[in-house]
Tab-separated table of C-alpha atoms (C1' of nucleotides) in Angstrom:
chain	number	residue	atom	x	y	z
A	1	MET	CA	-0.996	-28.854	-8.999
A	2	THR	CA	2.336	-27.120	-9.591
A	3	GLU	CA	5.134	-29.389	-10.648
A	4	SER	CA	8.690	-29.015	-9.506
A	5	LYS	CA	10.032	-27.718	-12.775
A	6	PRO	CA	12.149	-24.564	-12.818
A	7	CYS	CA	11.001	-22.120	-15.470
A	8	SER	CA	12.222	-18.838	-16.787
A	9	THR	CA	11.049	-16.369	-19.387
A	10	VAL	CA	11.548	-12.837	-20.643
A	11	PHE	CA	8.734	-10.353	-21.014
A	12	ASP	CA	8.741	-7.687	-23.690
A	13	VAL	CA	7.720	-4.502	-21.941
A	14	ASP	CA	7.574	-0.836	-22.757
A	15	GLU	CA	8.890	1.543	-20.104
A	16	TYR	CA	8.414	-0.683	-17.078
A	17	ASP	CA	10.295	0.439	-13.971
A	18	LEU	CA	10.416	-2.666	-11.817
A	19	GLU	CA	11.979	-0.914	-8.861
A	20	ALA	CA	9.515	1.972	-8.802
A	21	THR	CA	6.640	-0.461	-9.150
A	22	LEU	CA	7.691	-3.011	-6.550
A	23	ASP	CA	9.043	-0.498	-4.044
A	24	SER	CA	6.384	2.205	-4.101
A	25	GLY	CA	4.267	1.168	-1.151
A	26	GLN	CA	1.602	-0.755	-3.042
A	27	ALA	CA	3.016	-4.215	-2.226
A	28	PHE	CA	5.081	-5.028	0.835
A	29	ARG	CA	6.772	-8.351	0.248
A	30	TRP	CA	9.191	-7.743	-2.605
A	31	GLU	CA	12.839	-7.853	-1.656
A	32	ARG	CA	15.772	-6.732	-3.669
A	33	LEU	CA	18.447	-9.413	-3.879
A	34	GLY	CA	21.414	-8.658	-6.062
A	35	GLU	CA	20.220	-7.357	-9.398
A	36	GLY	CA	16.715	-8.715	-9.008
A	37	TRP	CA	13.570	-8.714	-6.933
A	38	GLU	CA	12.106	-11.735	-5.180
A	39	GLY	CA	8.547	-12.233	-4.051
A	40	ILE	CA	5.576	-14.588	-3.923
A	41	VAL	CA	2.845	-14.346	-6.551
A	42	GLY	CA	-0.048	-16.773	-6.740
A	43	GLY	CA	1.636	-19.092	-4.265
A	44	ARG	CA	4.812	-19.265	-6.355
A	45	TRP	CA	8.229	-17.944	-5.462
A	46	VAL	CA	9.331	-15.594	-8.264
A	47	ARG	CA	12.498	-13.738	-9.128
A	48	LEU	CA	12.295	-10.738	-11.452
A	49	GLU	CA	15.120	-8.861	-13.088
A	50	ALA	CA	15.218	-5.654	-15.082
A	51	ARG	CA	17.419	-6.519	-18.047
A	52	ARG	CA	19.773	-4.108	-19.774
A	53	ASP	CA	17.695	-4.415	-22.936
A	54	GLY	CA	14.707	-3.006	-21.030
A	55	ARG	CA	12.856	-6.289	-20.848
A	56	ILE	CA	11.930	-8.138	-17.647
A	57	GLY	CA	13.329	-11.555	-16.870
A	58	ALA	CA	11.305	-13.882	-14.621
A	59	SER	CA	12.071	-17.228	-13.062
A	60	THR	CA	10.302	-19.686	-10.779
A	61	VAL	CA	11.098	-23.081	-9.332
A	62	VAL	CA	7.763	-24.659	-10.211
A	63	ASP	CA	5.876	-24.995	-13.453
A	64	ALA	CA	4.862	-21.498	-14.494
A	65	GLY	CA	2.307	-22.543	-17.090
A	66	ASP	CA	1.746	-19.817	-19.641
A	67	TRP	CA	2.865	-17.068	-17.217
A	68	GLY	CA	-0.550	-15.441	-17.473
A	69	TRP	CA	-0.744	-15.183	-13.677
A	70	LEU	CA	2.439	-13.097	-13.589
A	71	ARG	CA	1.575	-10.993	-16.639
A	72	ASN	CA	-1.681	-10.150	-14.934
A	73	TYR	CA	-0.029	-9.346	-11.584
A	74	LEU	CA	2.482	-7.040	-13.246
A	75	ALA	CA	-0.272	-5.544	-15.435
A	76	LEU	CA	1.857	-6.046	-18.536
A	77	ASP	CA	-1.164	-5.540	-20.776
A	78	VAL	CA	-1.565	-1.943	-19.636
A	79	ASP	CA	-0.154	0.874	-21.766
A	80	PRO	CA	0.939	3.662	-19.415
A	81	ARG	CA	0.697	6.212	-22.227
A	82	VAL	CA	-2.987	5.475	-22.657
A	83	ILE	CA	-3.504	5.996	-18.936
A	84	ALA	CA	-1.456	9.185	-18.853
A	85	SER	CA	-3.473	10.521	-21.772
A	86	THR	CA	-6.556	10.558	-19.527
A	87	PHE	CA	-4.872	12.706	-16.861
A	88	PRO	CA	-5.706	16.391	-16.487
A	89	PRO	CA	-2.789	18.492	-17.841
A	90	ASP	CA	-1.632	19.744	-14.454
A	91	PRO	CA	2.029	20.703	-14.115
A	92	PRO	CA	2.376	18.841	-10.784
A	93	LEU	CA	0.991	15.611	-12.192
A	94	LEU	CA	2.926	15.886	-15.455
A	95	GLU	CA	6.096	16.340	-13.446
A	96	ALA	CA	5.322	13.294	-11.287
A	97	VAL	CA	4.650	11.172	-14.371
A	98	ARG	CA	7.878	12.363	-15.935
A	99	ALA	CA	9.887	11.630	-12.810
A	100	CYS	CA	8.293	8.198	-12.229
A	101	ARG	CA	8.138	6.967	-15.800
A	102	GLY	CA	7.616	3.218	-15.822
A	103	LEU	CA	5.732	3.085	-12.521
A	104	ARG	CA	2.746	0.730	-12.764
A	105	VAL	CA	-0.180	-0.254	-10.591
A	106	LEU	CA	-0.003	-3.950	-9.765
A	107	ARG	CA	-2.965	-6.327	-9.700
A	108	GLN	CA	-2.613	-8.031	-6.350
A	109	GLU	CA	-4.554	-10.772	-4.644
A	110	PRO	CA	-7.445	-9.106	-2.755
A	111	TRP	CA	-7.089	-10.699	0.672
A	112	GLU	CA	-3.337	-10.176	0.929
A	113	CYS	CA	-3.727	-6.601	-0.264
A	114	LEU	CA	-6.591	-5.780	2.096
A	115	ALA	CA	-4.911	-7.422	5.077
A	116	SER	CA	-1.607	-5.676	4.383
A	117	PHE	CA	-3.250	-2.273	4.286
A	118	ILE	CA	-5.236	-3.009	7.463
A	119	LEU	CA	-1.781	-3.344	9.010
A	120	SER	CA	-0.575	-0.113	7.424
A	121	SER	CA	-2.365	2.486	9.534
A	122	THR	CA	0.049	4.939	11.139
A	123	LYS	CA	3.019	2.756	10.240
A	124	GLN	CA	5.974	3.573	8.067
A	125	ILE	CA	6.351	1.435	4.971
A	126	VAL	CA	9.493	-0.195	6.328
A	127	GLN	CA	7.544	-1.297	9.406
A	128	ILE	CA	4.588	-2.541	7.398
A	129	ARG	CA	7.034	-4.725	5.503
A	130	GLN	CA	8.385	-6.091	8.779
A	131	ILE	CA	4.940	-6.931	10.154
A	132	VAL	CA	3.703	-8.532	6.933
A	133	GLY	CA	6.910	-10.535	6.663
A	134	GLU	CA	6.461	-11.757	10.213
A	135	ILE	CA	2.892	-13.013	9.820
A	136	CYS	CA	3.943	-14.825	6.658
A	137	ARG	CA	6.870	-16.431	8.458
A	138	ARG	CA	4.694	-17.508	11.372
A	139	PHE	CA	1.433	-18.411	9.708
A	140	GLY	CA	1.917	-18.523	5.947
A	141	PRO	CA	2.328	-21.578	3.723
A	142	ARG	CA	5.871	-22.612	2.867
A	143	VAL	CA	6.677	-22.172	-0.799
A	144	LYS	CA	9.290	-23.959	-2.835
A	145	VAL	CA	12.471	-21.972	-3.357
A	146	PRO	CA	15.743	-22.673	-5.200
A	147	ILE	CA	18.100	-25.138	-3.536
A	148	GLY	CA	20.210	-23.389	-0.925
A	149	HIS	CA	17.921	-20.348	-0.900
A	150	PRO	CA	16.516	-19.044	2.421
A	151	GLU	CA	13.034	-20.307	3.240
A	152	ALA	CA	10.022	-18.360	2.024
A	153	TRP	CA	6.337	-18.252	2.923
A	154	GLY	CA	3.218	-17.096	1.175
A	155	PHE	CA	0.656	-14.801	2.760
A	156	PRO	CA	-1.675	-16.662	5.162
A	157	GLY	CA	-5.240	-16.983	3.905
A	158	ALA	CA	-8.196	-15.350	5.628
A	159	ARG	CA	-9.265	-18.731	6.987
A	160	VAL	CA	-5.896	-19.235	8.662
A	161	ILE	CA	-5.909	-15.770	10.218
A	162	ALA	CA	-9.527	-16.203	11.310
A	163	GLY	CA	-8.556	-19.291	13.279
A	164	LEU	CA	-5.878	-17.528	15.304
A	165	GLU	CA	-6.064	-15.781	18.648
A	166	GLU	CA	-5.439	-12.046	18.890
A	167	SER	CA	-2.352	-12.738	20.992
A	168	GLY	CA	-0.814	-14.717	18.152
A	169	LEU	CA	-1.184	-11.769	15.846
A	170	ARG	CA	0.099	-9.315	18.427
A	171	ALA	CA	3.264	-11.376	18.589
A	172	CYS	CA	3.914	-10.084	15.075
A	173	ARG	CA	4.175	-6.585	16.557
A	174	MET	CA	1.125	-5.232	14.834
A	175	GLY	CA	-0.200	-3.709	18.058
A	176	PHE	CA	-3.801	-2.490	18.079
A	177	ARG	CA	-4.220	-3.549	14.440
A	178	ALA	CA	-4.435	-7.190	15.575
A	179	LYS	CA	-8.113	-6.972	16.489
A	180	TYR	CA	-8.890	-5.294	13.170
A	181	LEU	CA	-7.110	-7.946	11.134
A	182	LEU	CA	-8.699	-10.746	13.112
A	183	GLY	CA	-12.162	-9.212	12.873
A	184	SER	CA	-11.828	-8.619	9.154
A	185	ALA	CA	-10.508	-12.126	8.521
A	186	ARG	CA	-13.442	-13.644	10.393
A	187	ALA	CA	-15.903	-11.443	8.516
A	188	VAL	CA	-14.382	-12.409	5.178
A	189	VAL	CA	-14.530	-16.099	6.040
A	190	ALA	CA	-18.058	-15.920	7.405
A	191	GLY	CA	-19.411	-13.819	4.542
A	192	PRO	CA	-21.495	-12.217	3.183
A	193	LEU	CA	-18.696	-10.008	1.883
A	194	ASP	CA	-17.259	-11.557	-1.279
A	195	LEU	CA	-13.826	-10.044	-1.854
A	196	GLU	CA	-13.452	-11.559	-5.302
A	197	GLY	CA	-16.874	-10.310	-6.292
A	198	LEU	CA	-16.232	-6.673	-5.338
A	199	ARG	CA	-14.829	-5.930	-8.772
A	200	ASN	CA	-18.276	-6.463	-10.266
A	201	LEU	CA	-19.892	-3.773	-8.112
A	202	PRO	CA	-19.992	-0.017	-8.705
A	203	LEU	CA	-17.071	1.717	-6.989
A	204	GLY	CA	-19.251	3.296	-4.313
A	205	GLU	CA	-20.910	0.035	-3.366
A	206	ALA	CA	-17.635	-1.875	-3.272
A	207	ARG	CA	-16.196	0.843	-1.056
A	208	GLU	CA	-19.149	0.760	1.328
A	209	ALA	CA	-18.935	-3.026	1.538
A	210	LEU	CA	-15.253	-2.951	2.480
A	211	MET	CA	-15.830	-0.228	5.061
A	212	GLU	CA	-18.148	-2.596	6.918
A	213	LEU	CA	-15.001	-4.427	8.000
A	214	PRO	CA	-13.327	-3.434	11.281
A	215	GLY	CA	-10.232	-1.320	10.753
A	216	VAL	CA	-11.205	-0.480	7.178
A	217	GLY	CA	-12.017	3.152	6.503
A	218	PRO	CA	-12.018	5.078	3.231
A	219	LYS	CA	-8.249	5.088	2.772
A	220	ILE	CA	-7.687	1.369	3.255
A	221	ALA	CA	-10.808	0.518	1.241
A	222	ASP	CA	-9.496	2.599	-1.653
A	223	CYS	CA	-6.098	0.906	-1.480
A	224	ALA	CA	-7.682	-2.535	-1.709
A	225	LEU	CA	-9.975	-1.432	-4.529
A	226	LEU	CA	-7.175	0.160	-6.540
A	227	PHE	CA	-4.404	-2.352	-5.979
A	228	SER	CA	-6.386	-5.582	-6.061
A	229	CYS	CA	-9.927	-5.123	-7.389
A	230	GLY	CA	-9.395	-3.304	-10.649
A	231	PHE	CA	-10.869	0.050	-9.632
A	232	ASP	CA	-8.551	2.386	-11.518
A	233	GLN	CA	-10.366	5.453	-10.250
A	234	ALA	CA	-10.119	4.633	-6.530
A	235	PHE	CA	-7.943	7.358	-5.010
A	236	PRO	CA	-6.475	6.523	-1.593
A	237	VAL	CA	-5.852	9.686	0.405
A	238	ASP	CA	-3.209	9.334	3.085
A	239	VAL	CA	-1.014	11.853	4.866
A	240	TRP	CA	1.437	12.008	1.950
A	241	ILE	CA	-1.268	12.681	-0.612
A	242	LEU	CA	-3.008	15.228	1.603
A	243	ARG	CA	0.246	17.103	2.036
A	244	THR	CA	1.049	16.825	-1.664
A	245	LEU	CA	-2.346	18.067	-2.813
A	246	ARG	CA	-2.172	21.013	-0.447
A	247	GLU	CA	1.327	21.976	-1.546
A	248	LEU	CA	0.917	21.466	-5.277
A	249	TYR	CA	-2.712	22.314	-5.930
A	250	PHE	CA	-3.689	24.679	-3.129
A	251	PRO	CA	-0.492	26.445	-2.065
A	252	ARG	CA	-2.267	29.676	-1.132
A	253	ARG	CA	-5.201	28.417	0.865
A	254	ASP	CA	-6.099	25.141	2.518
A	255	PRO	CA	-9.558	24.161	1.234
A	256	GLY	CA	-10.073	21.874	4.199
A	257	ARG	CA	-9.973	18.142	4.360
A	258	ASP	CA	-13.441	17.431	2.982
A	259	ARG	CA	-13.070	19.663	-0.084
A	260	LEU	CA	-9.654	18.163	-0.694
A	261	LEU	CA	-11.059	14.634	-0.570
A	262	ASP	CA	-13.815	15.641	-2.971
A	263	PHE	CA	-11.271	17.213	-5.312
A	264	ALA	CA	-9.067	14.110	-5.204
A	265	GLY	CA	-11.927	11.801	-6.085
A	266	LYS	CA	-13.075	13.782	-9.113
A	267	HIS	CA	-10.230	15.814	-10.566
A	268	PHE	CA	-7.923	13.058	-11.803
A	269	GLY	CA	-10.319	11.171	-14.040
A	270	PRO	CA	-11.036	7.500	-14.712
A	271	TYR	CA	-7.459	6.465	-13.863
A	272	GLY	CA	-7.216	8.684	-10.822
A	273	GLY	CA	-5.758	5.885	-8.742
A	274	HIS	CA	-2.799	5.653	-11.098
A	275	ALA	CA	-2.339	9.420	-10.866
A	276	GLN	CA	-2.384	9.042	-7.103
A	277	GLN	CA	0.390	6.441	-7.264
A	278	TYR	CA	2.548	8.742	-9.389
A	279	LEU	CA	2.006	11.621	-6.947
A	280	PHE	CA	2.624	9.393	-3.934
A	281	HIS	CA	5.826	7.867	-5.252
A	282	HIS	CA	7.124	11.190	-6.510
A	283	ALA	CA	6.525	12.766	-3.115
A	284	ARG	CA	8.470	9.989	-1.428
A	285	LEU	CA	11.284	10.284	-3.951
A	286	ARG	CA	11.550	13.994	-3.305
A	287	ALA	CA	11.567	13.399	0.433
A	288	GLY	CA	14.373	10.858	0.047
A	289	ARG	CA	12.224	8.100	1.485
A	290	VAL	CA	12.941	5.610	-1.256
A	291	ALA	CA	16.169	3.699	-0.755
A	292	SER	CA	17.277	3.781	-4.386
A	293	VAL	CA	17.453	7.559	-4.403
A	294	ARG	CA	20.290	7.620	-1.924
A	295	GLY	CA	22.296	5.068	-3.862
A	296	ASP	CA	22.635	6.363	-7.377
A	297	GLY	CA	20.028	8.892	-8.328
A	298	ALA	CA	20.622	11.757	-5.946
A	299	GLY	CA	21.488	14.082	-8.800
A	300	SER	CA	18.261	13.372	-10.622
A	301	VAL	CA	16.046	14.386	-7.748
A	302	ARG	CA	15.442	18.073	-7.753
A	303	ASP	CA	14.895	19.821	-4.486
A	304	GLY	CA	12.175	22.230	-5.435
A	305	ASP	CA	12.246	24.790	-8.207
B	1	DG	C1'	13.521	11.900	24.541
B	2	DT	C1'	10.345	13.572	20.999
B	3	DC	C1'	7.928	13.238	16.879
B	4	DC	C1'	5.638	10.839	13.447
B	5	DA	C1'	4.177	6.944	10.517
B	6	DG	C1'	0.152	4.908	3.163
B	7	DG	C1'	-5.896	5.570	9.708
B	8	DT	C1'	-9.721	4.072	12.153
B	9	DG	C1'	-12.952	3.841	16.052
B	10	DT	C1'	-14.807	6.070	19.967
B	11	DT	C1'	-15.992	9.798	22.770
B	12	DC	C1'	-17.535	14.218	23.768
B	13	DC	C1'	-19.522	18.620	22.752
C	1	DG	C1'	-21.889	16.367	12.672
C	2	DG	C1'	-17.255	17.296	13.647
C	3	DA	C1'	-13.080	17.919	16.613
C	4	DA	C1'	-10.196	15.486	19.989
C	5	DC	C1'	-8.301	11.546	21.582
C	6	DA	C1'	-6.795	6.480	22.007
C	7	DC	C1'	-4.627	2.880	19.954
C	8	DA	C1'	1.051	-0.149	19.782
C	9	DT	C1'	5.338	0.016	17.980
C	10	DG	C1'	9.595	1.464	16.116
C	11	DG	C1'	12.310	4.371	12.889
C	12	DA	C1'	14.237	9.001	12.282
DNA sequence: GTCCAGGTGTTCC
DNA sequence: GGAACACATGGA
C-alpha cells in the first residue's frame, strides 16, 4: 500500500494559520515539536511547518502520492474570504475573524472525530488530548515514523474499539464516557448507521441519525458533522459558545437556552459552523486558554474594550 | 479543598 | 416537557 519512501512538499496557501487551526479544539492529536506540528492523517505520520514565506511545508516517511489526502484534510481548497463574505456583519463576529485570521475548519476522518468528541463531554481540551492519546497508544495501529523518532499510533478503528471490554477503555481514564464510546463503536460496526454516508443526507437527518448513538447529543453530533462530514452550517453549542453568545449578542437580557440555540442555528448563515469556530477560538484566546498566547502574543490580546 | 471542564442520559415533578 | 441530578477524572 504505502511504500517506505520519505516525501516532502510545500503548499501554497493564502492566510493559513497552522497553529490556530491545529490547536483550536477541533482535532486533538496534533503536537507541537520545535517549529512544526506532528500528527497522523490517513494512517500516515505527518510533520507540518509554517514557513517564513507564509507557505506550509509537509513531510512524511511513506509515499505521499499526490498529497490530495492532506490537501483535503487541511481544506486547502477553501478560500476563507469567500466564507467570511457569507457572515452577517456583526461586530463581535468581525472582531473574531480579524483576531483569528487564518483559522480553518479541518476535514477529519468521521470515526476518529466522532469518537474524540464522545470523549469530550465535560472535559477540558488538555484532558481530551490525554485520553485520545492514551487510547491510540493502547489500541491504535503503529505508524511508521522517522528513524530515532518516538513511536506513534493512529486512532483505533470502530471495529477495534467495538471488540474491547469497557474496563479496557476505562483504563484510559475516560470515566463514564467508556460505555458511550463502546456503545457507539458497536453501533457503527453493526450498522445501519453509515458514517461515511451521512454527508449525503440533509443536515437534520444526519444529525438525528448521529443522535441515535449513546453519548451523542446535539453538541457532539454537530461537532462530527462540521469537522468531519462537510456540514459547514452545523453549529456546535457548548459552554464557551453559550457564554459568548450571551455576552456578545444578548448582553442586556438572557433569551434562554432554547432561543439561543435557535438563534445560533440560523443567524450565522450557510457557513455558520466556521463562524462558530472563529467565536470559539477567539473566546479561548481572550481567556488565555490557548498556550501560544502566553508565549509571545500577550500584547495582541485585548482585555475587553 | 472547591470549582469546573467543547454534554448526555435519567429521574422526578 | 423541563429542571435537577448523576456520571469519572483531573487541571486550575
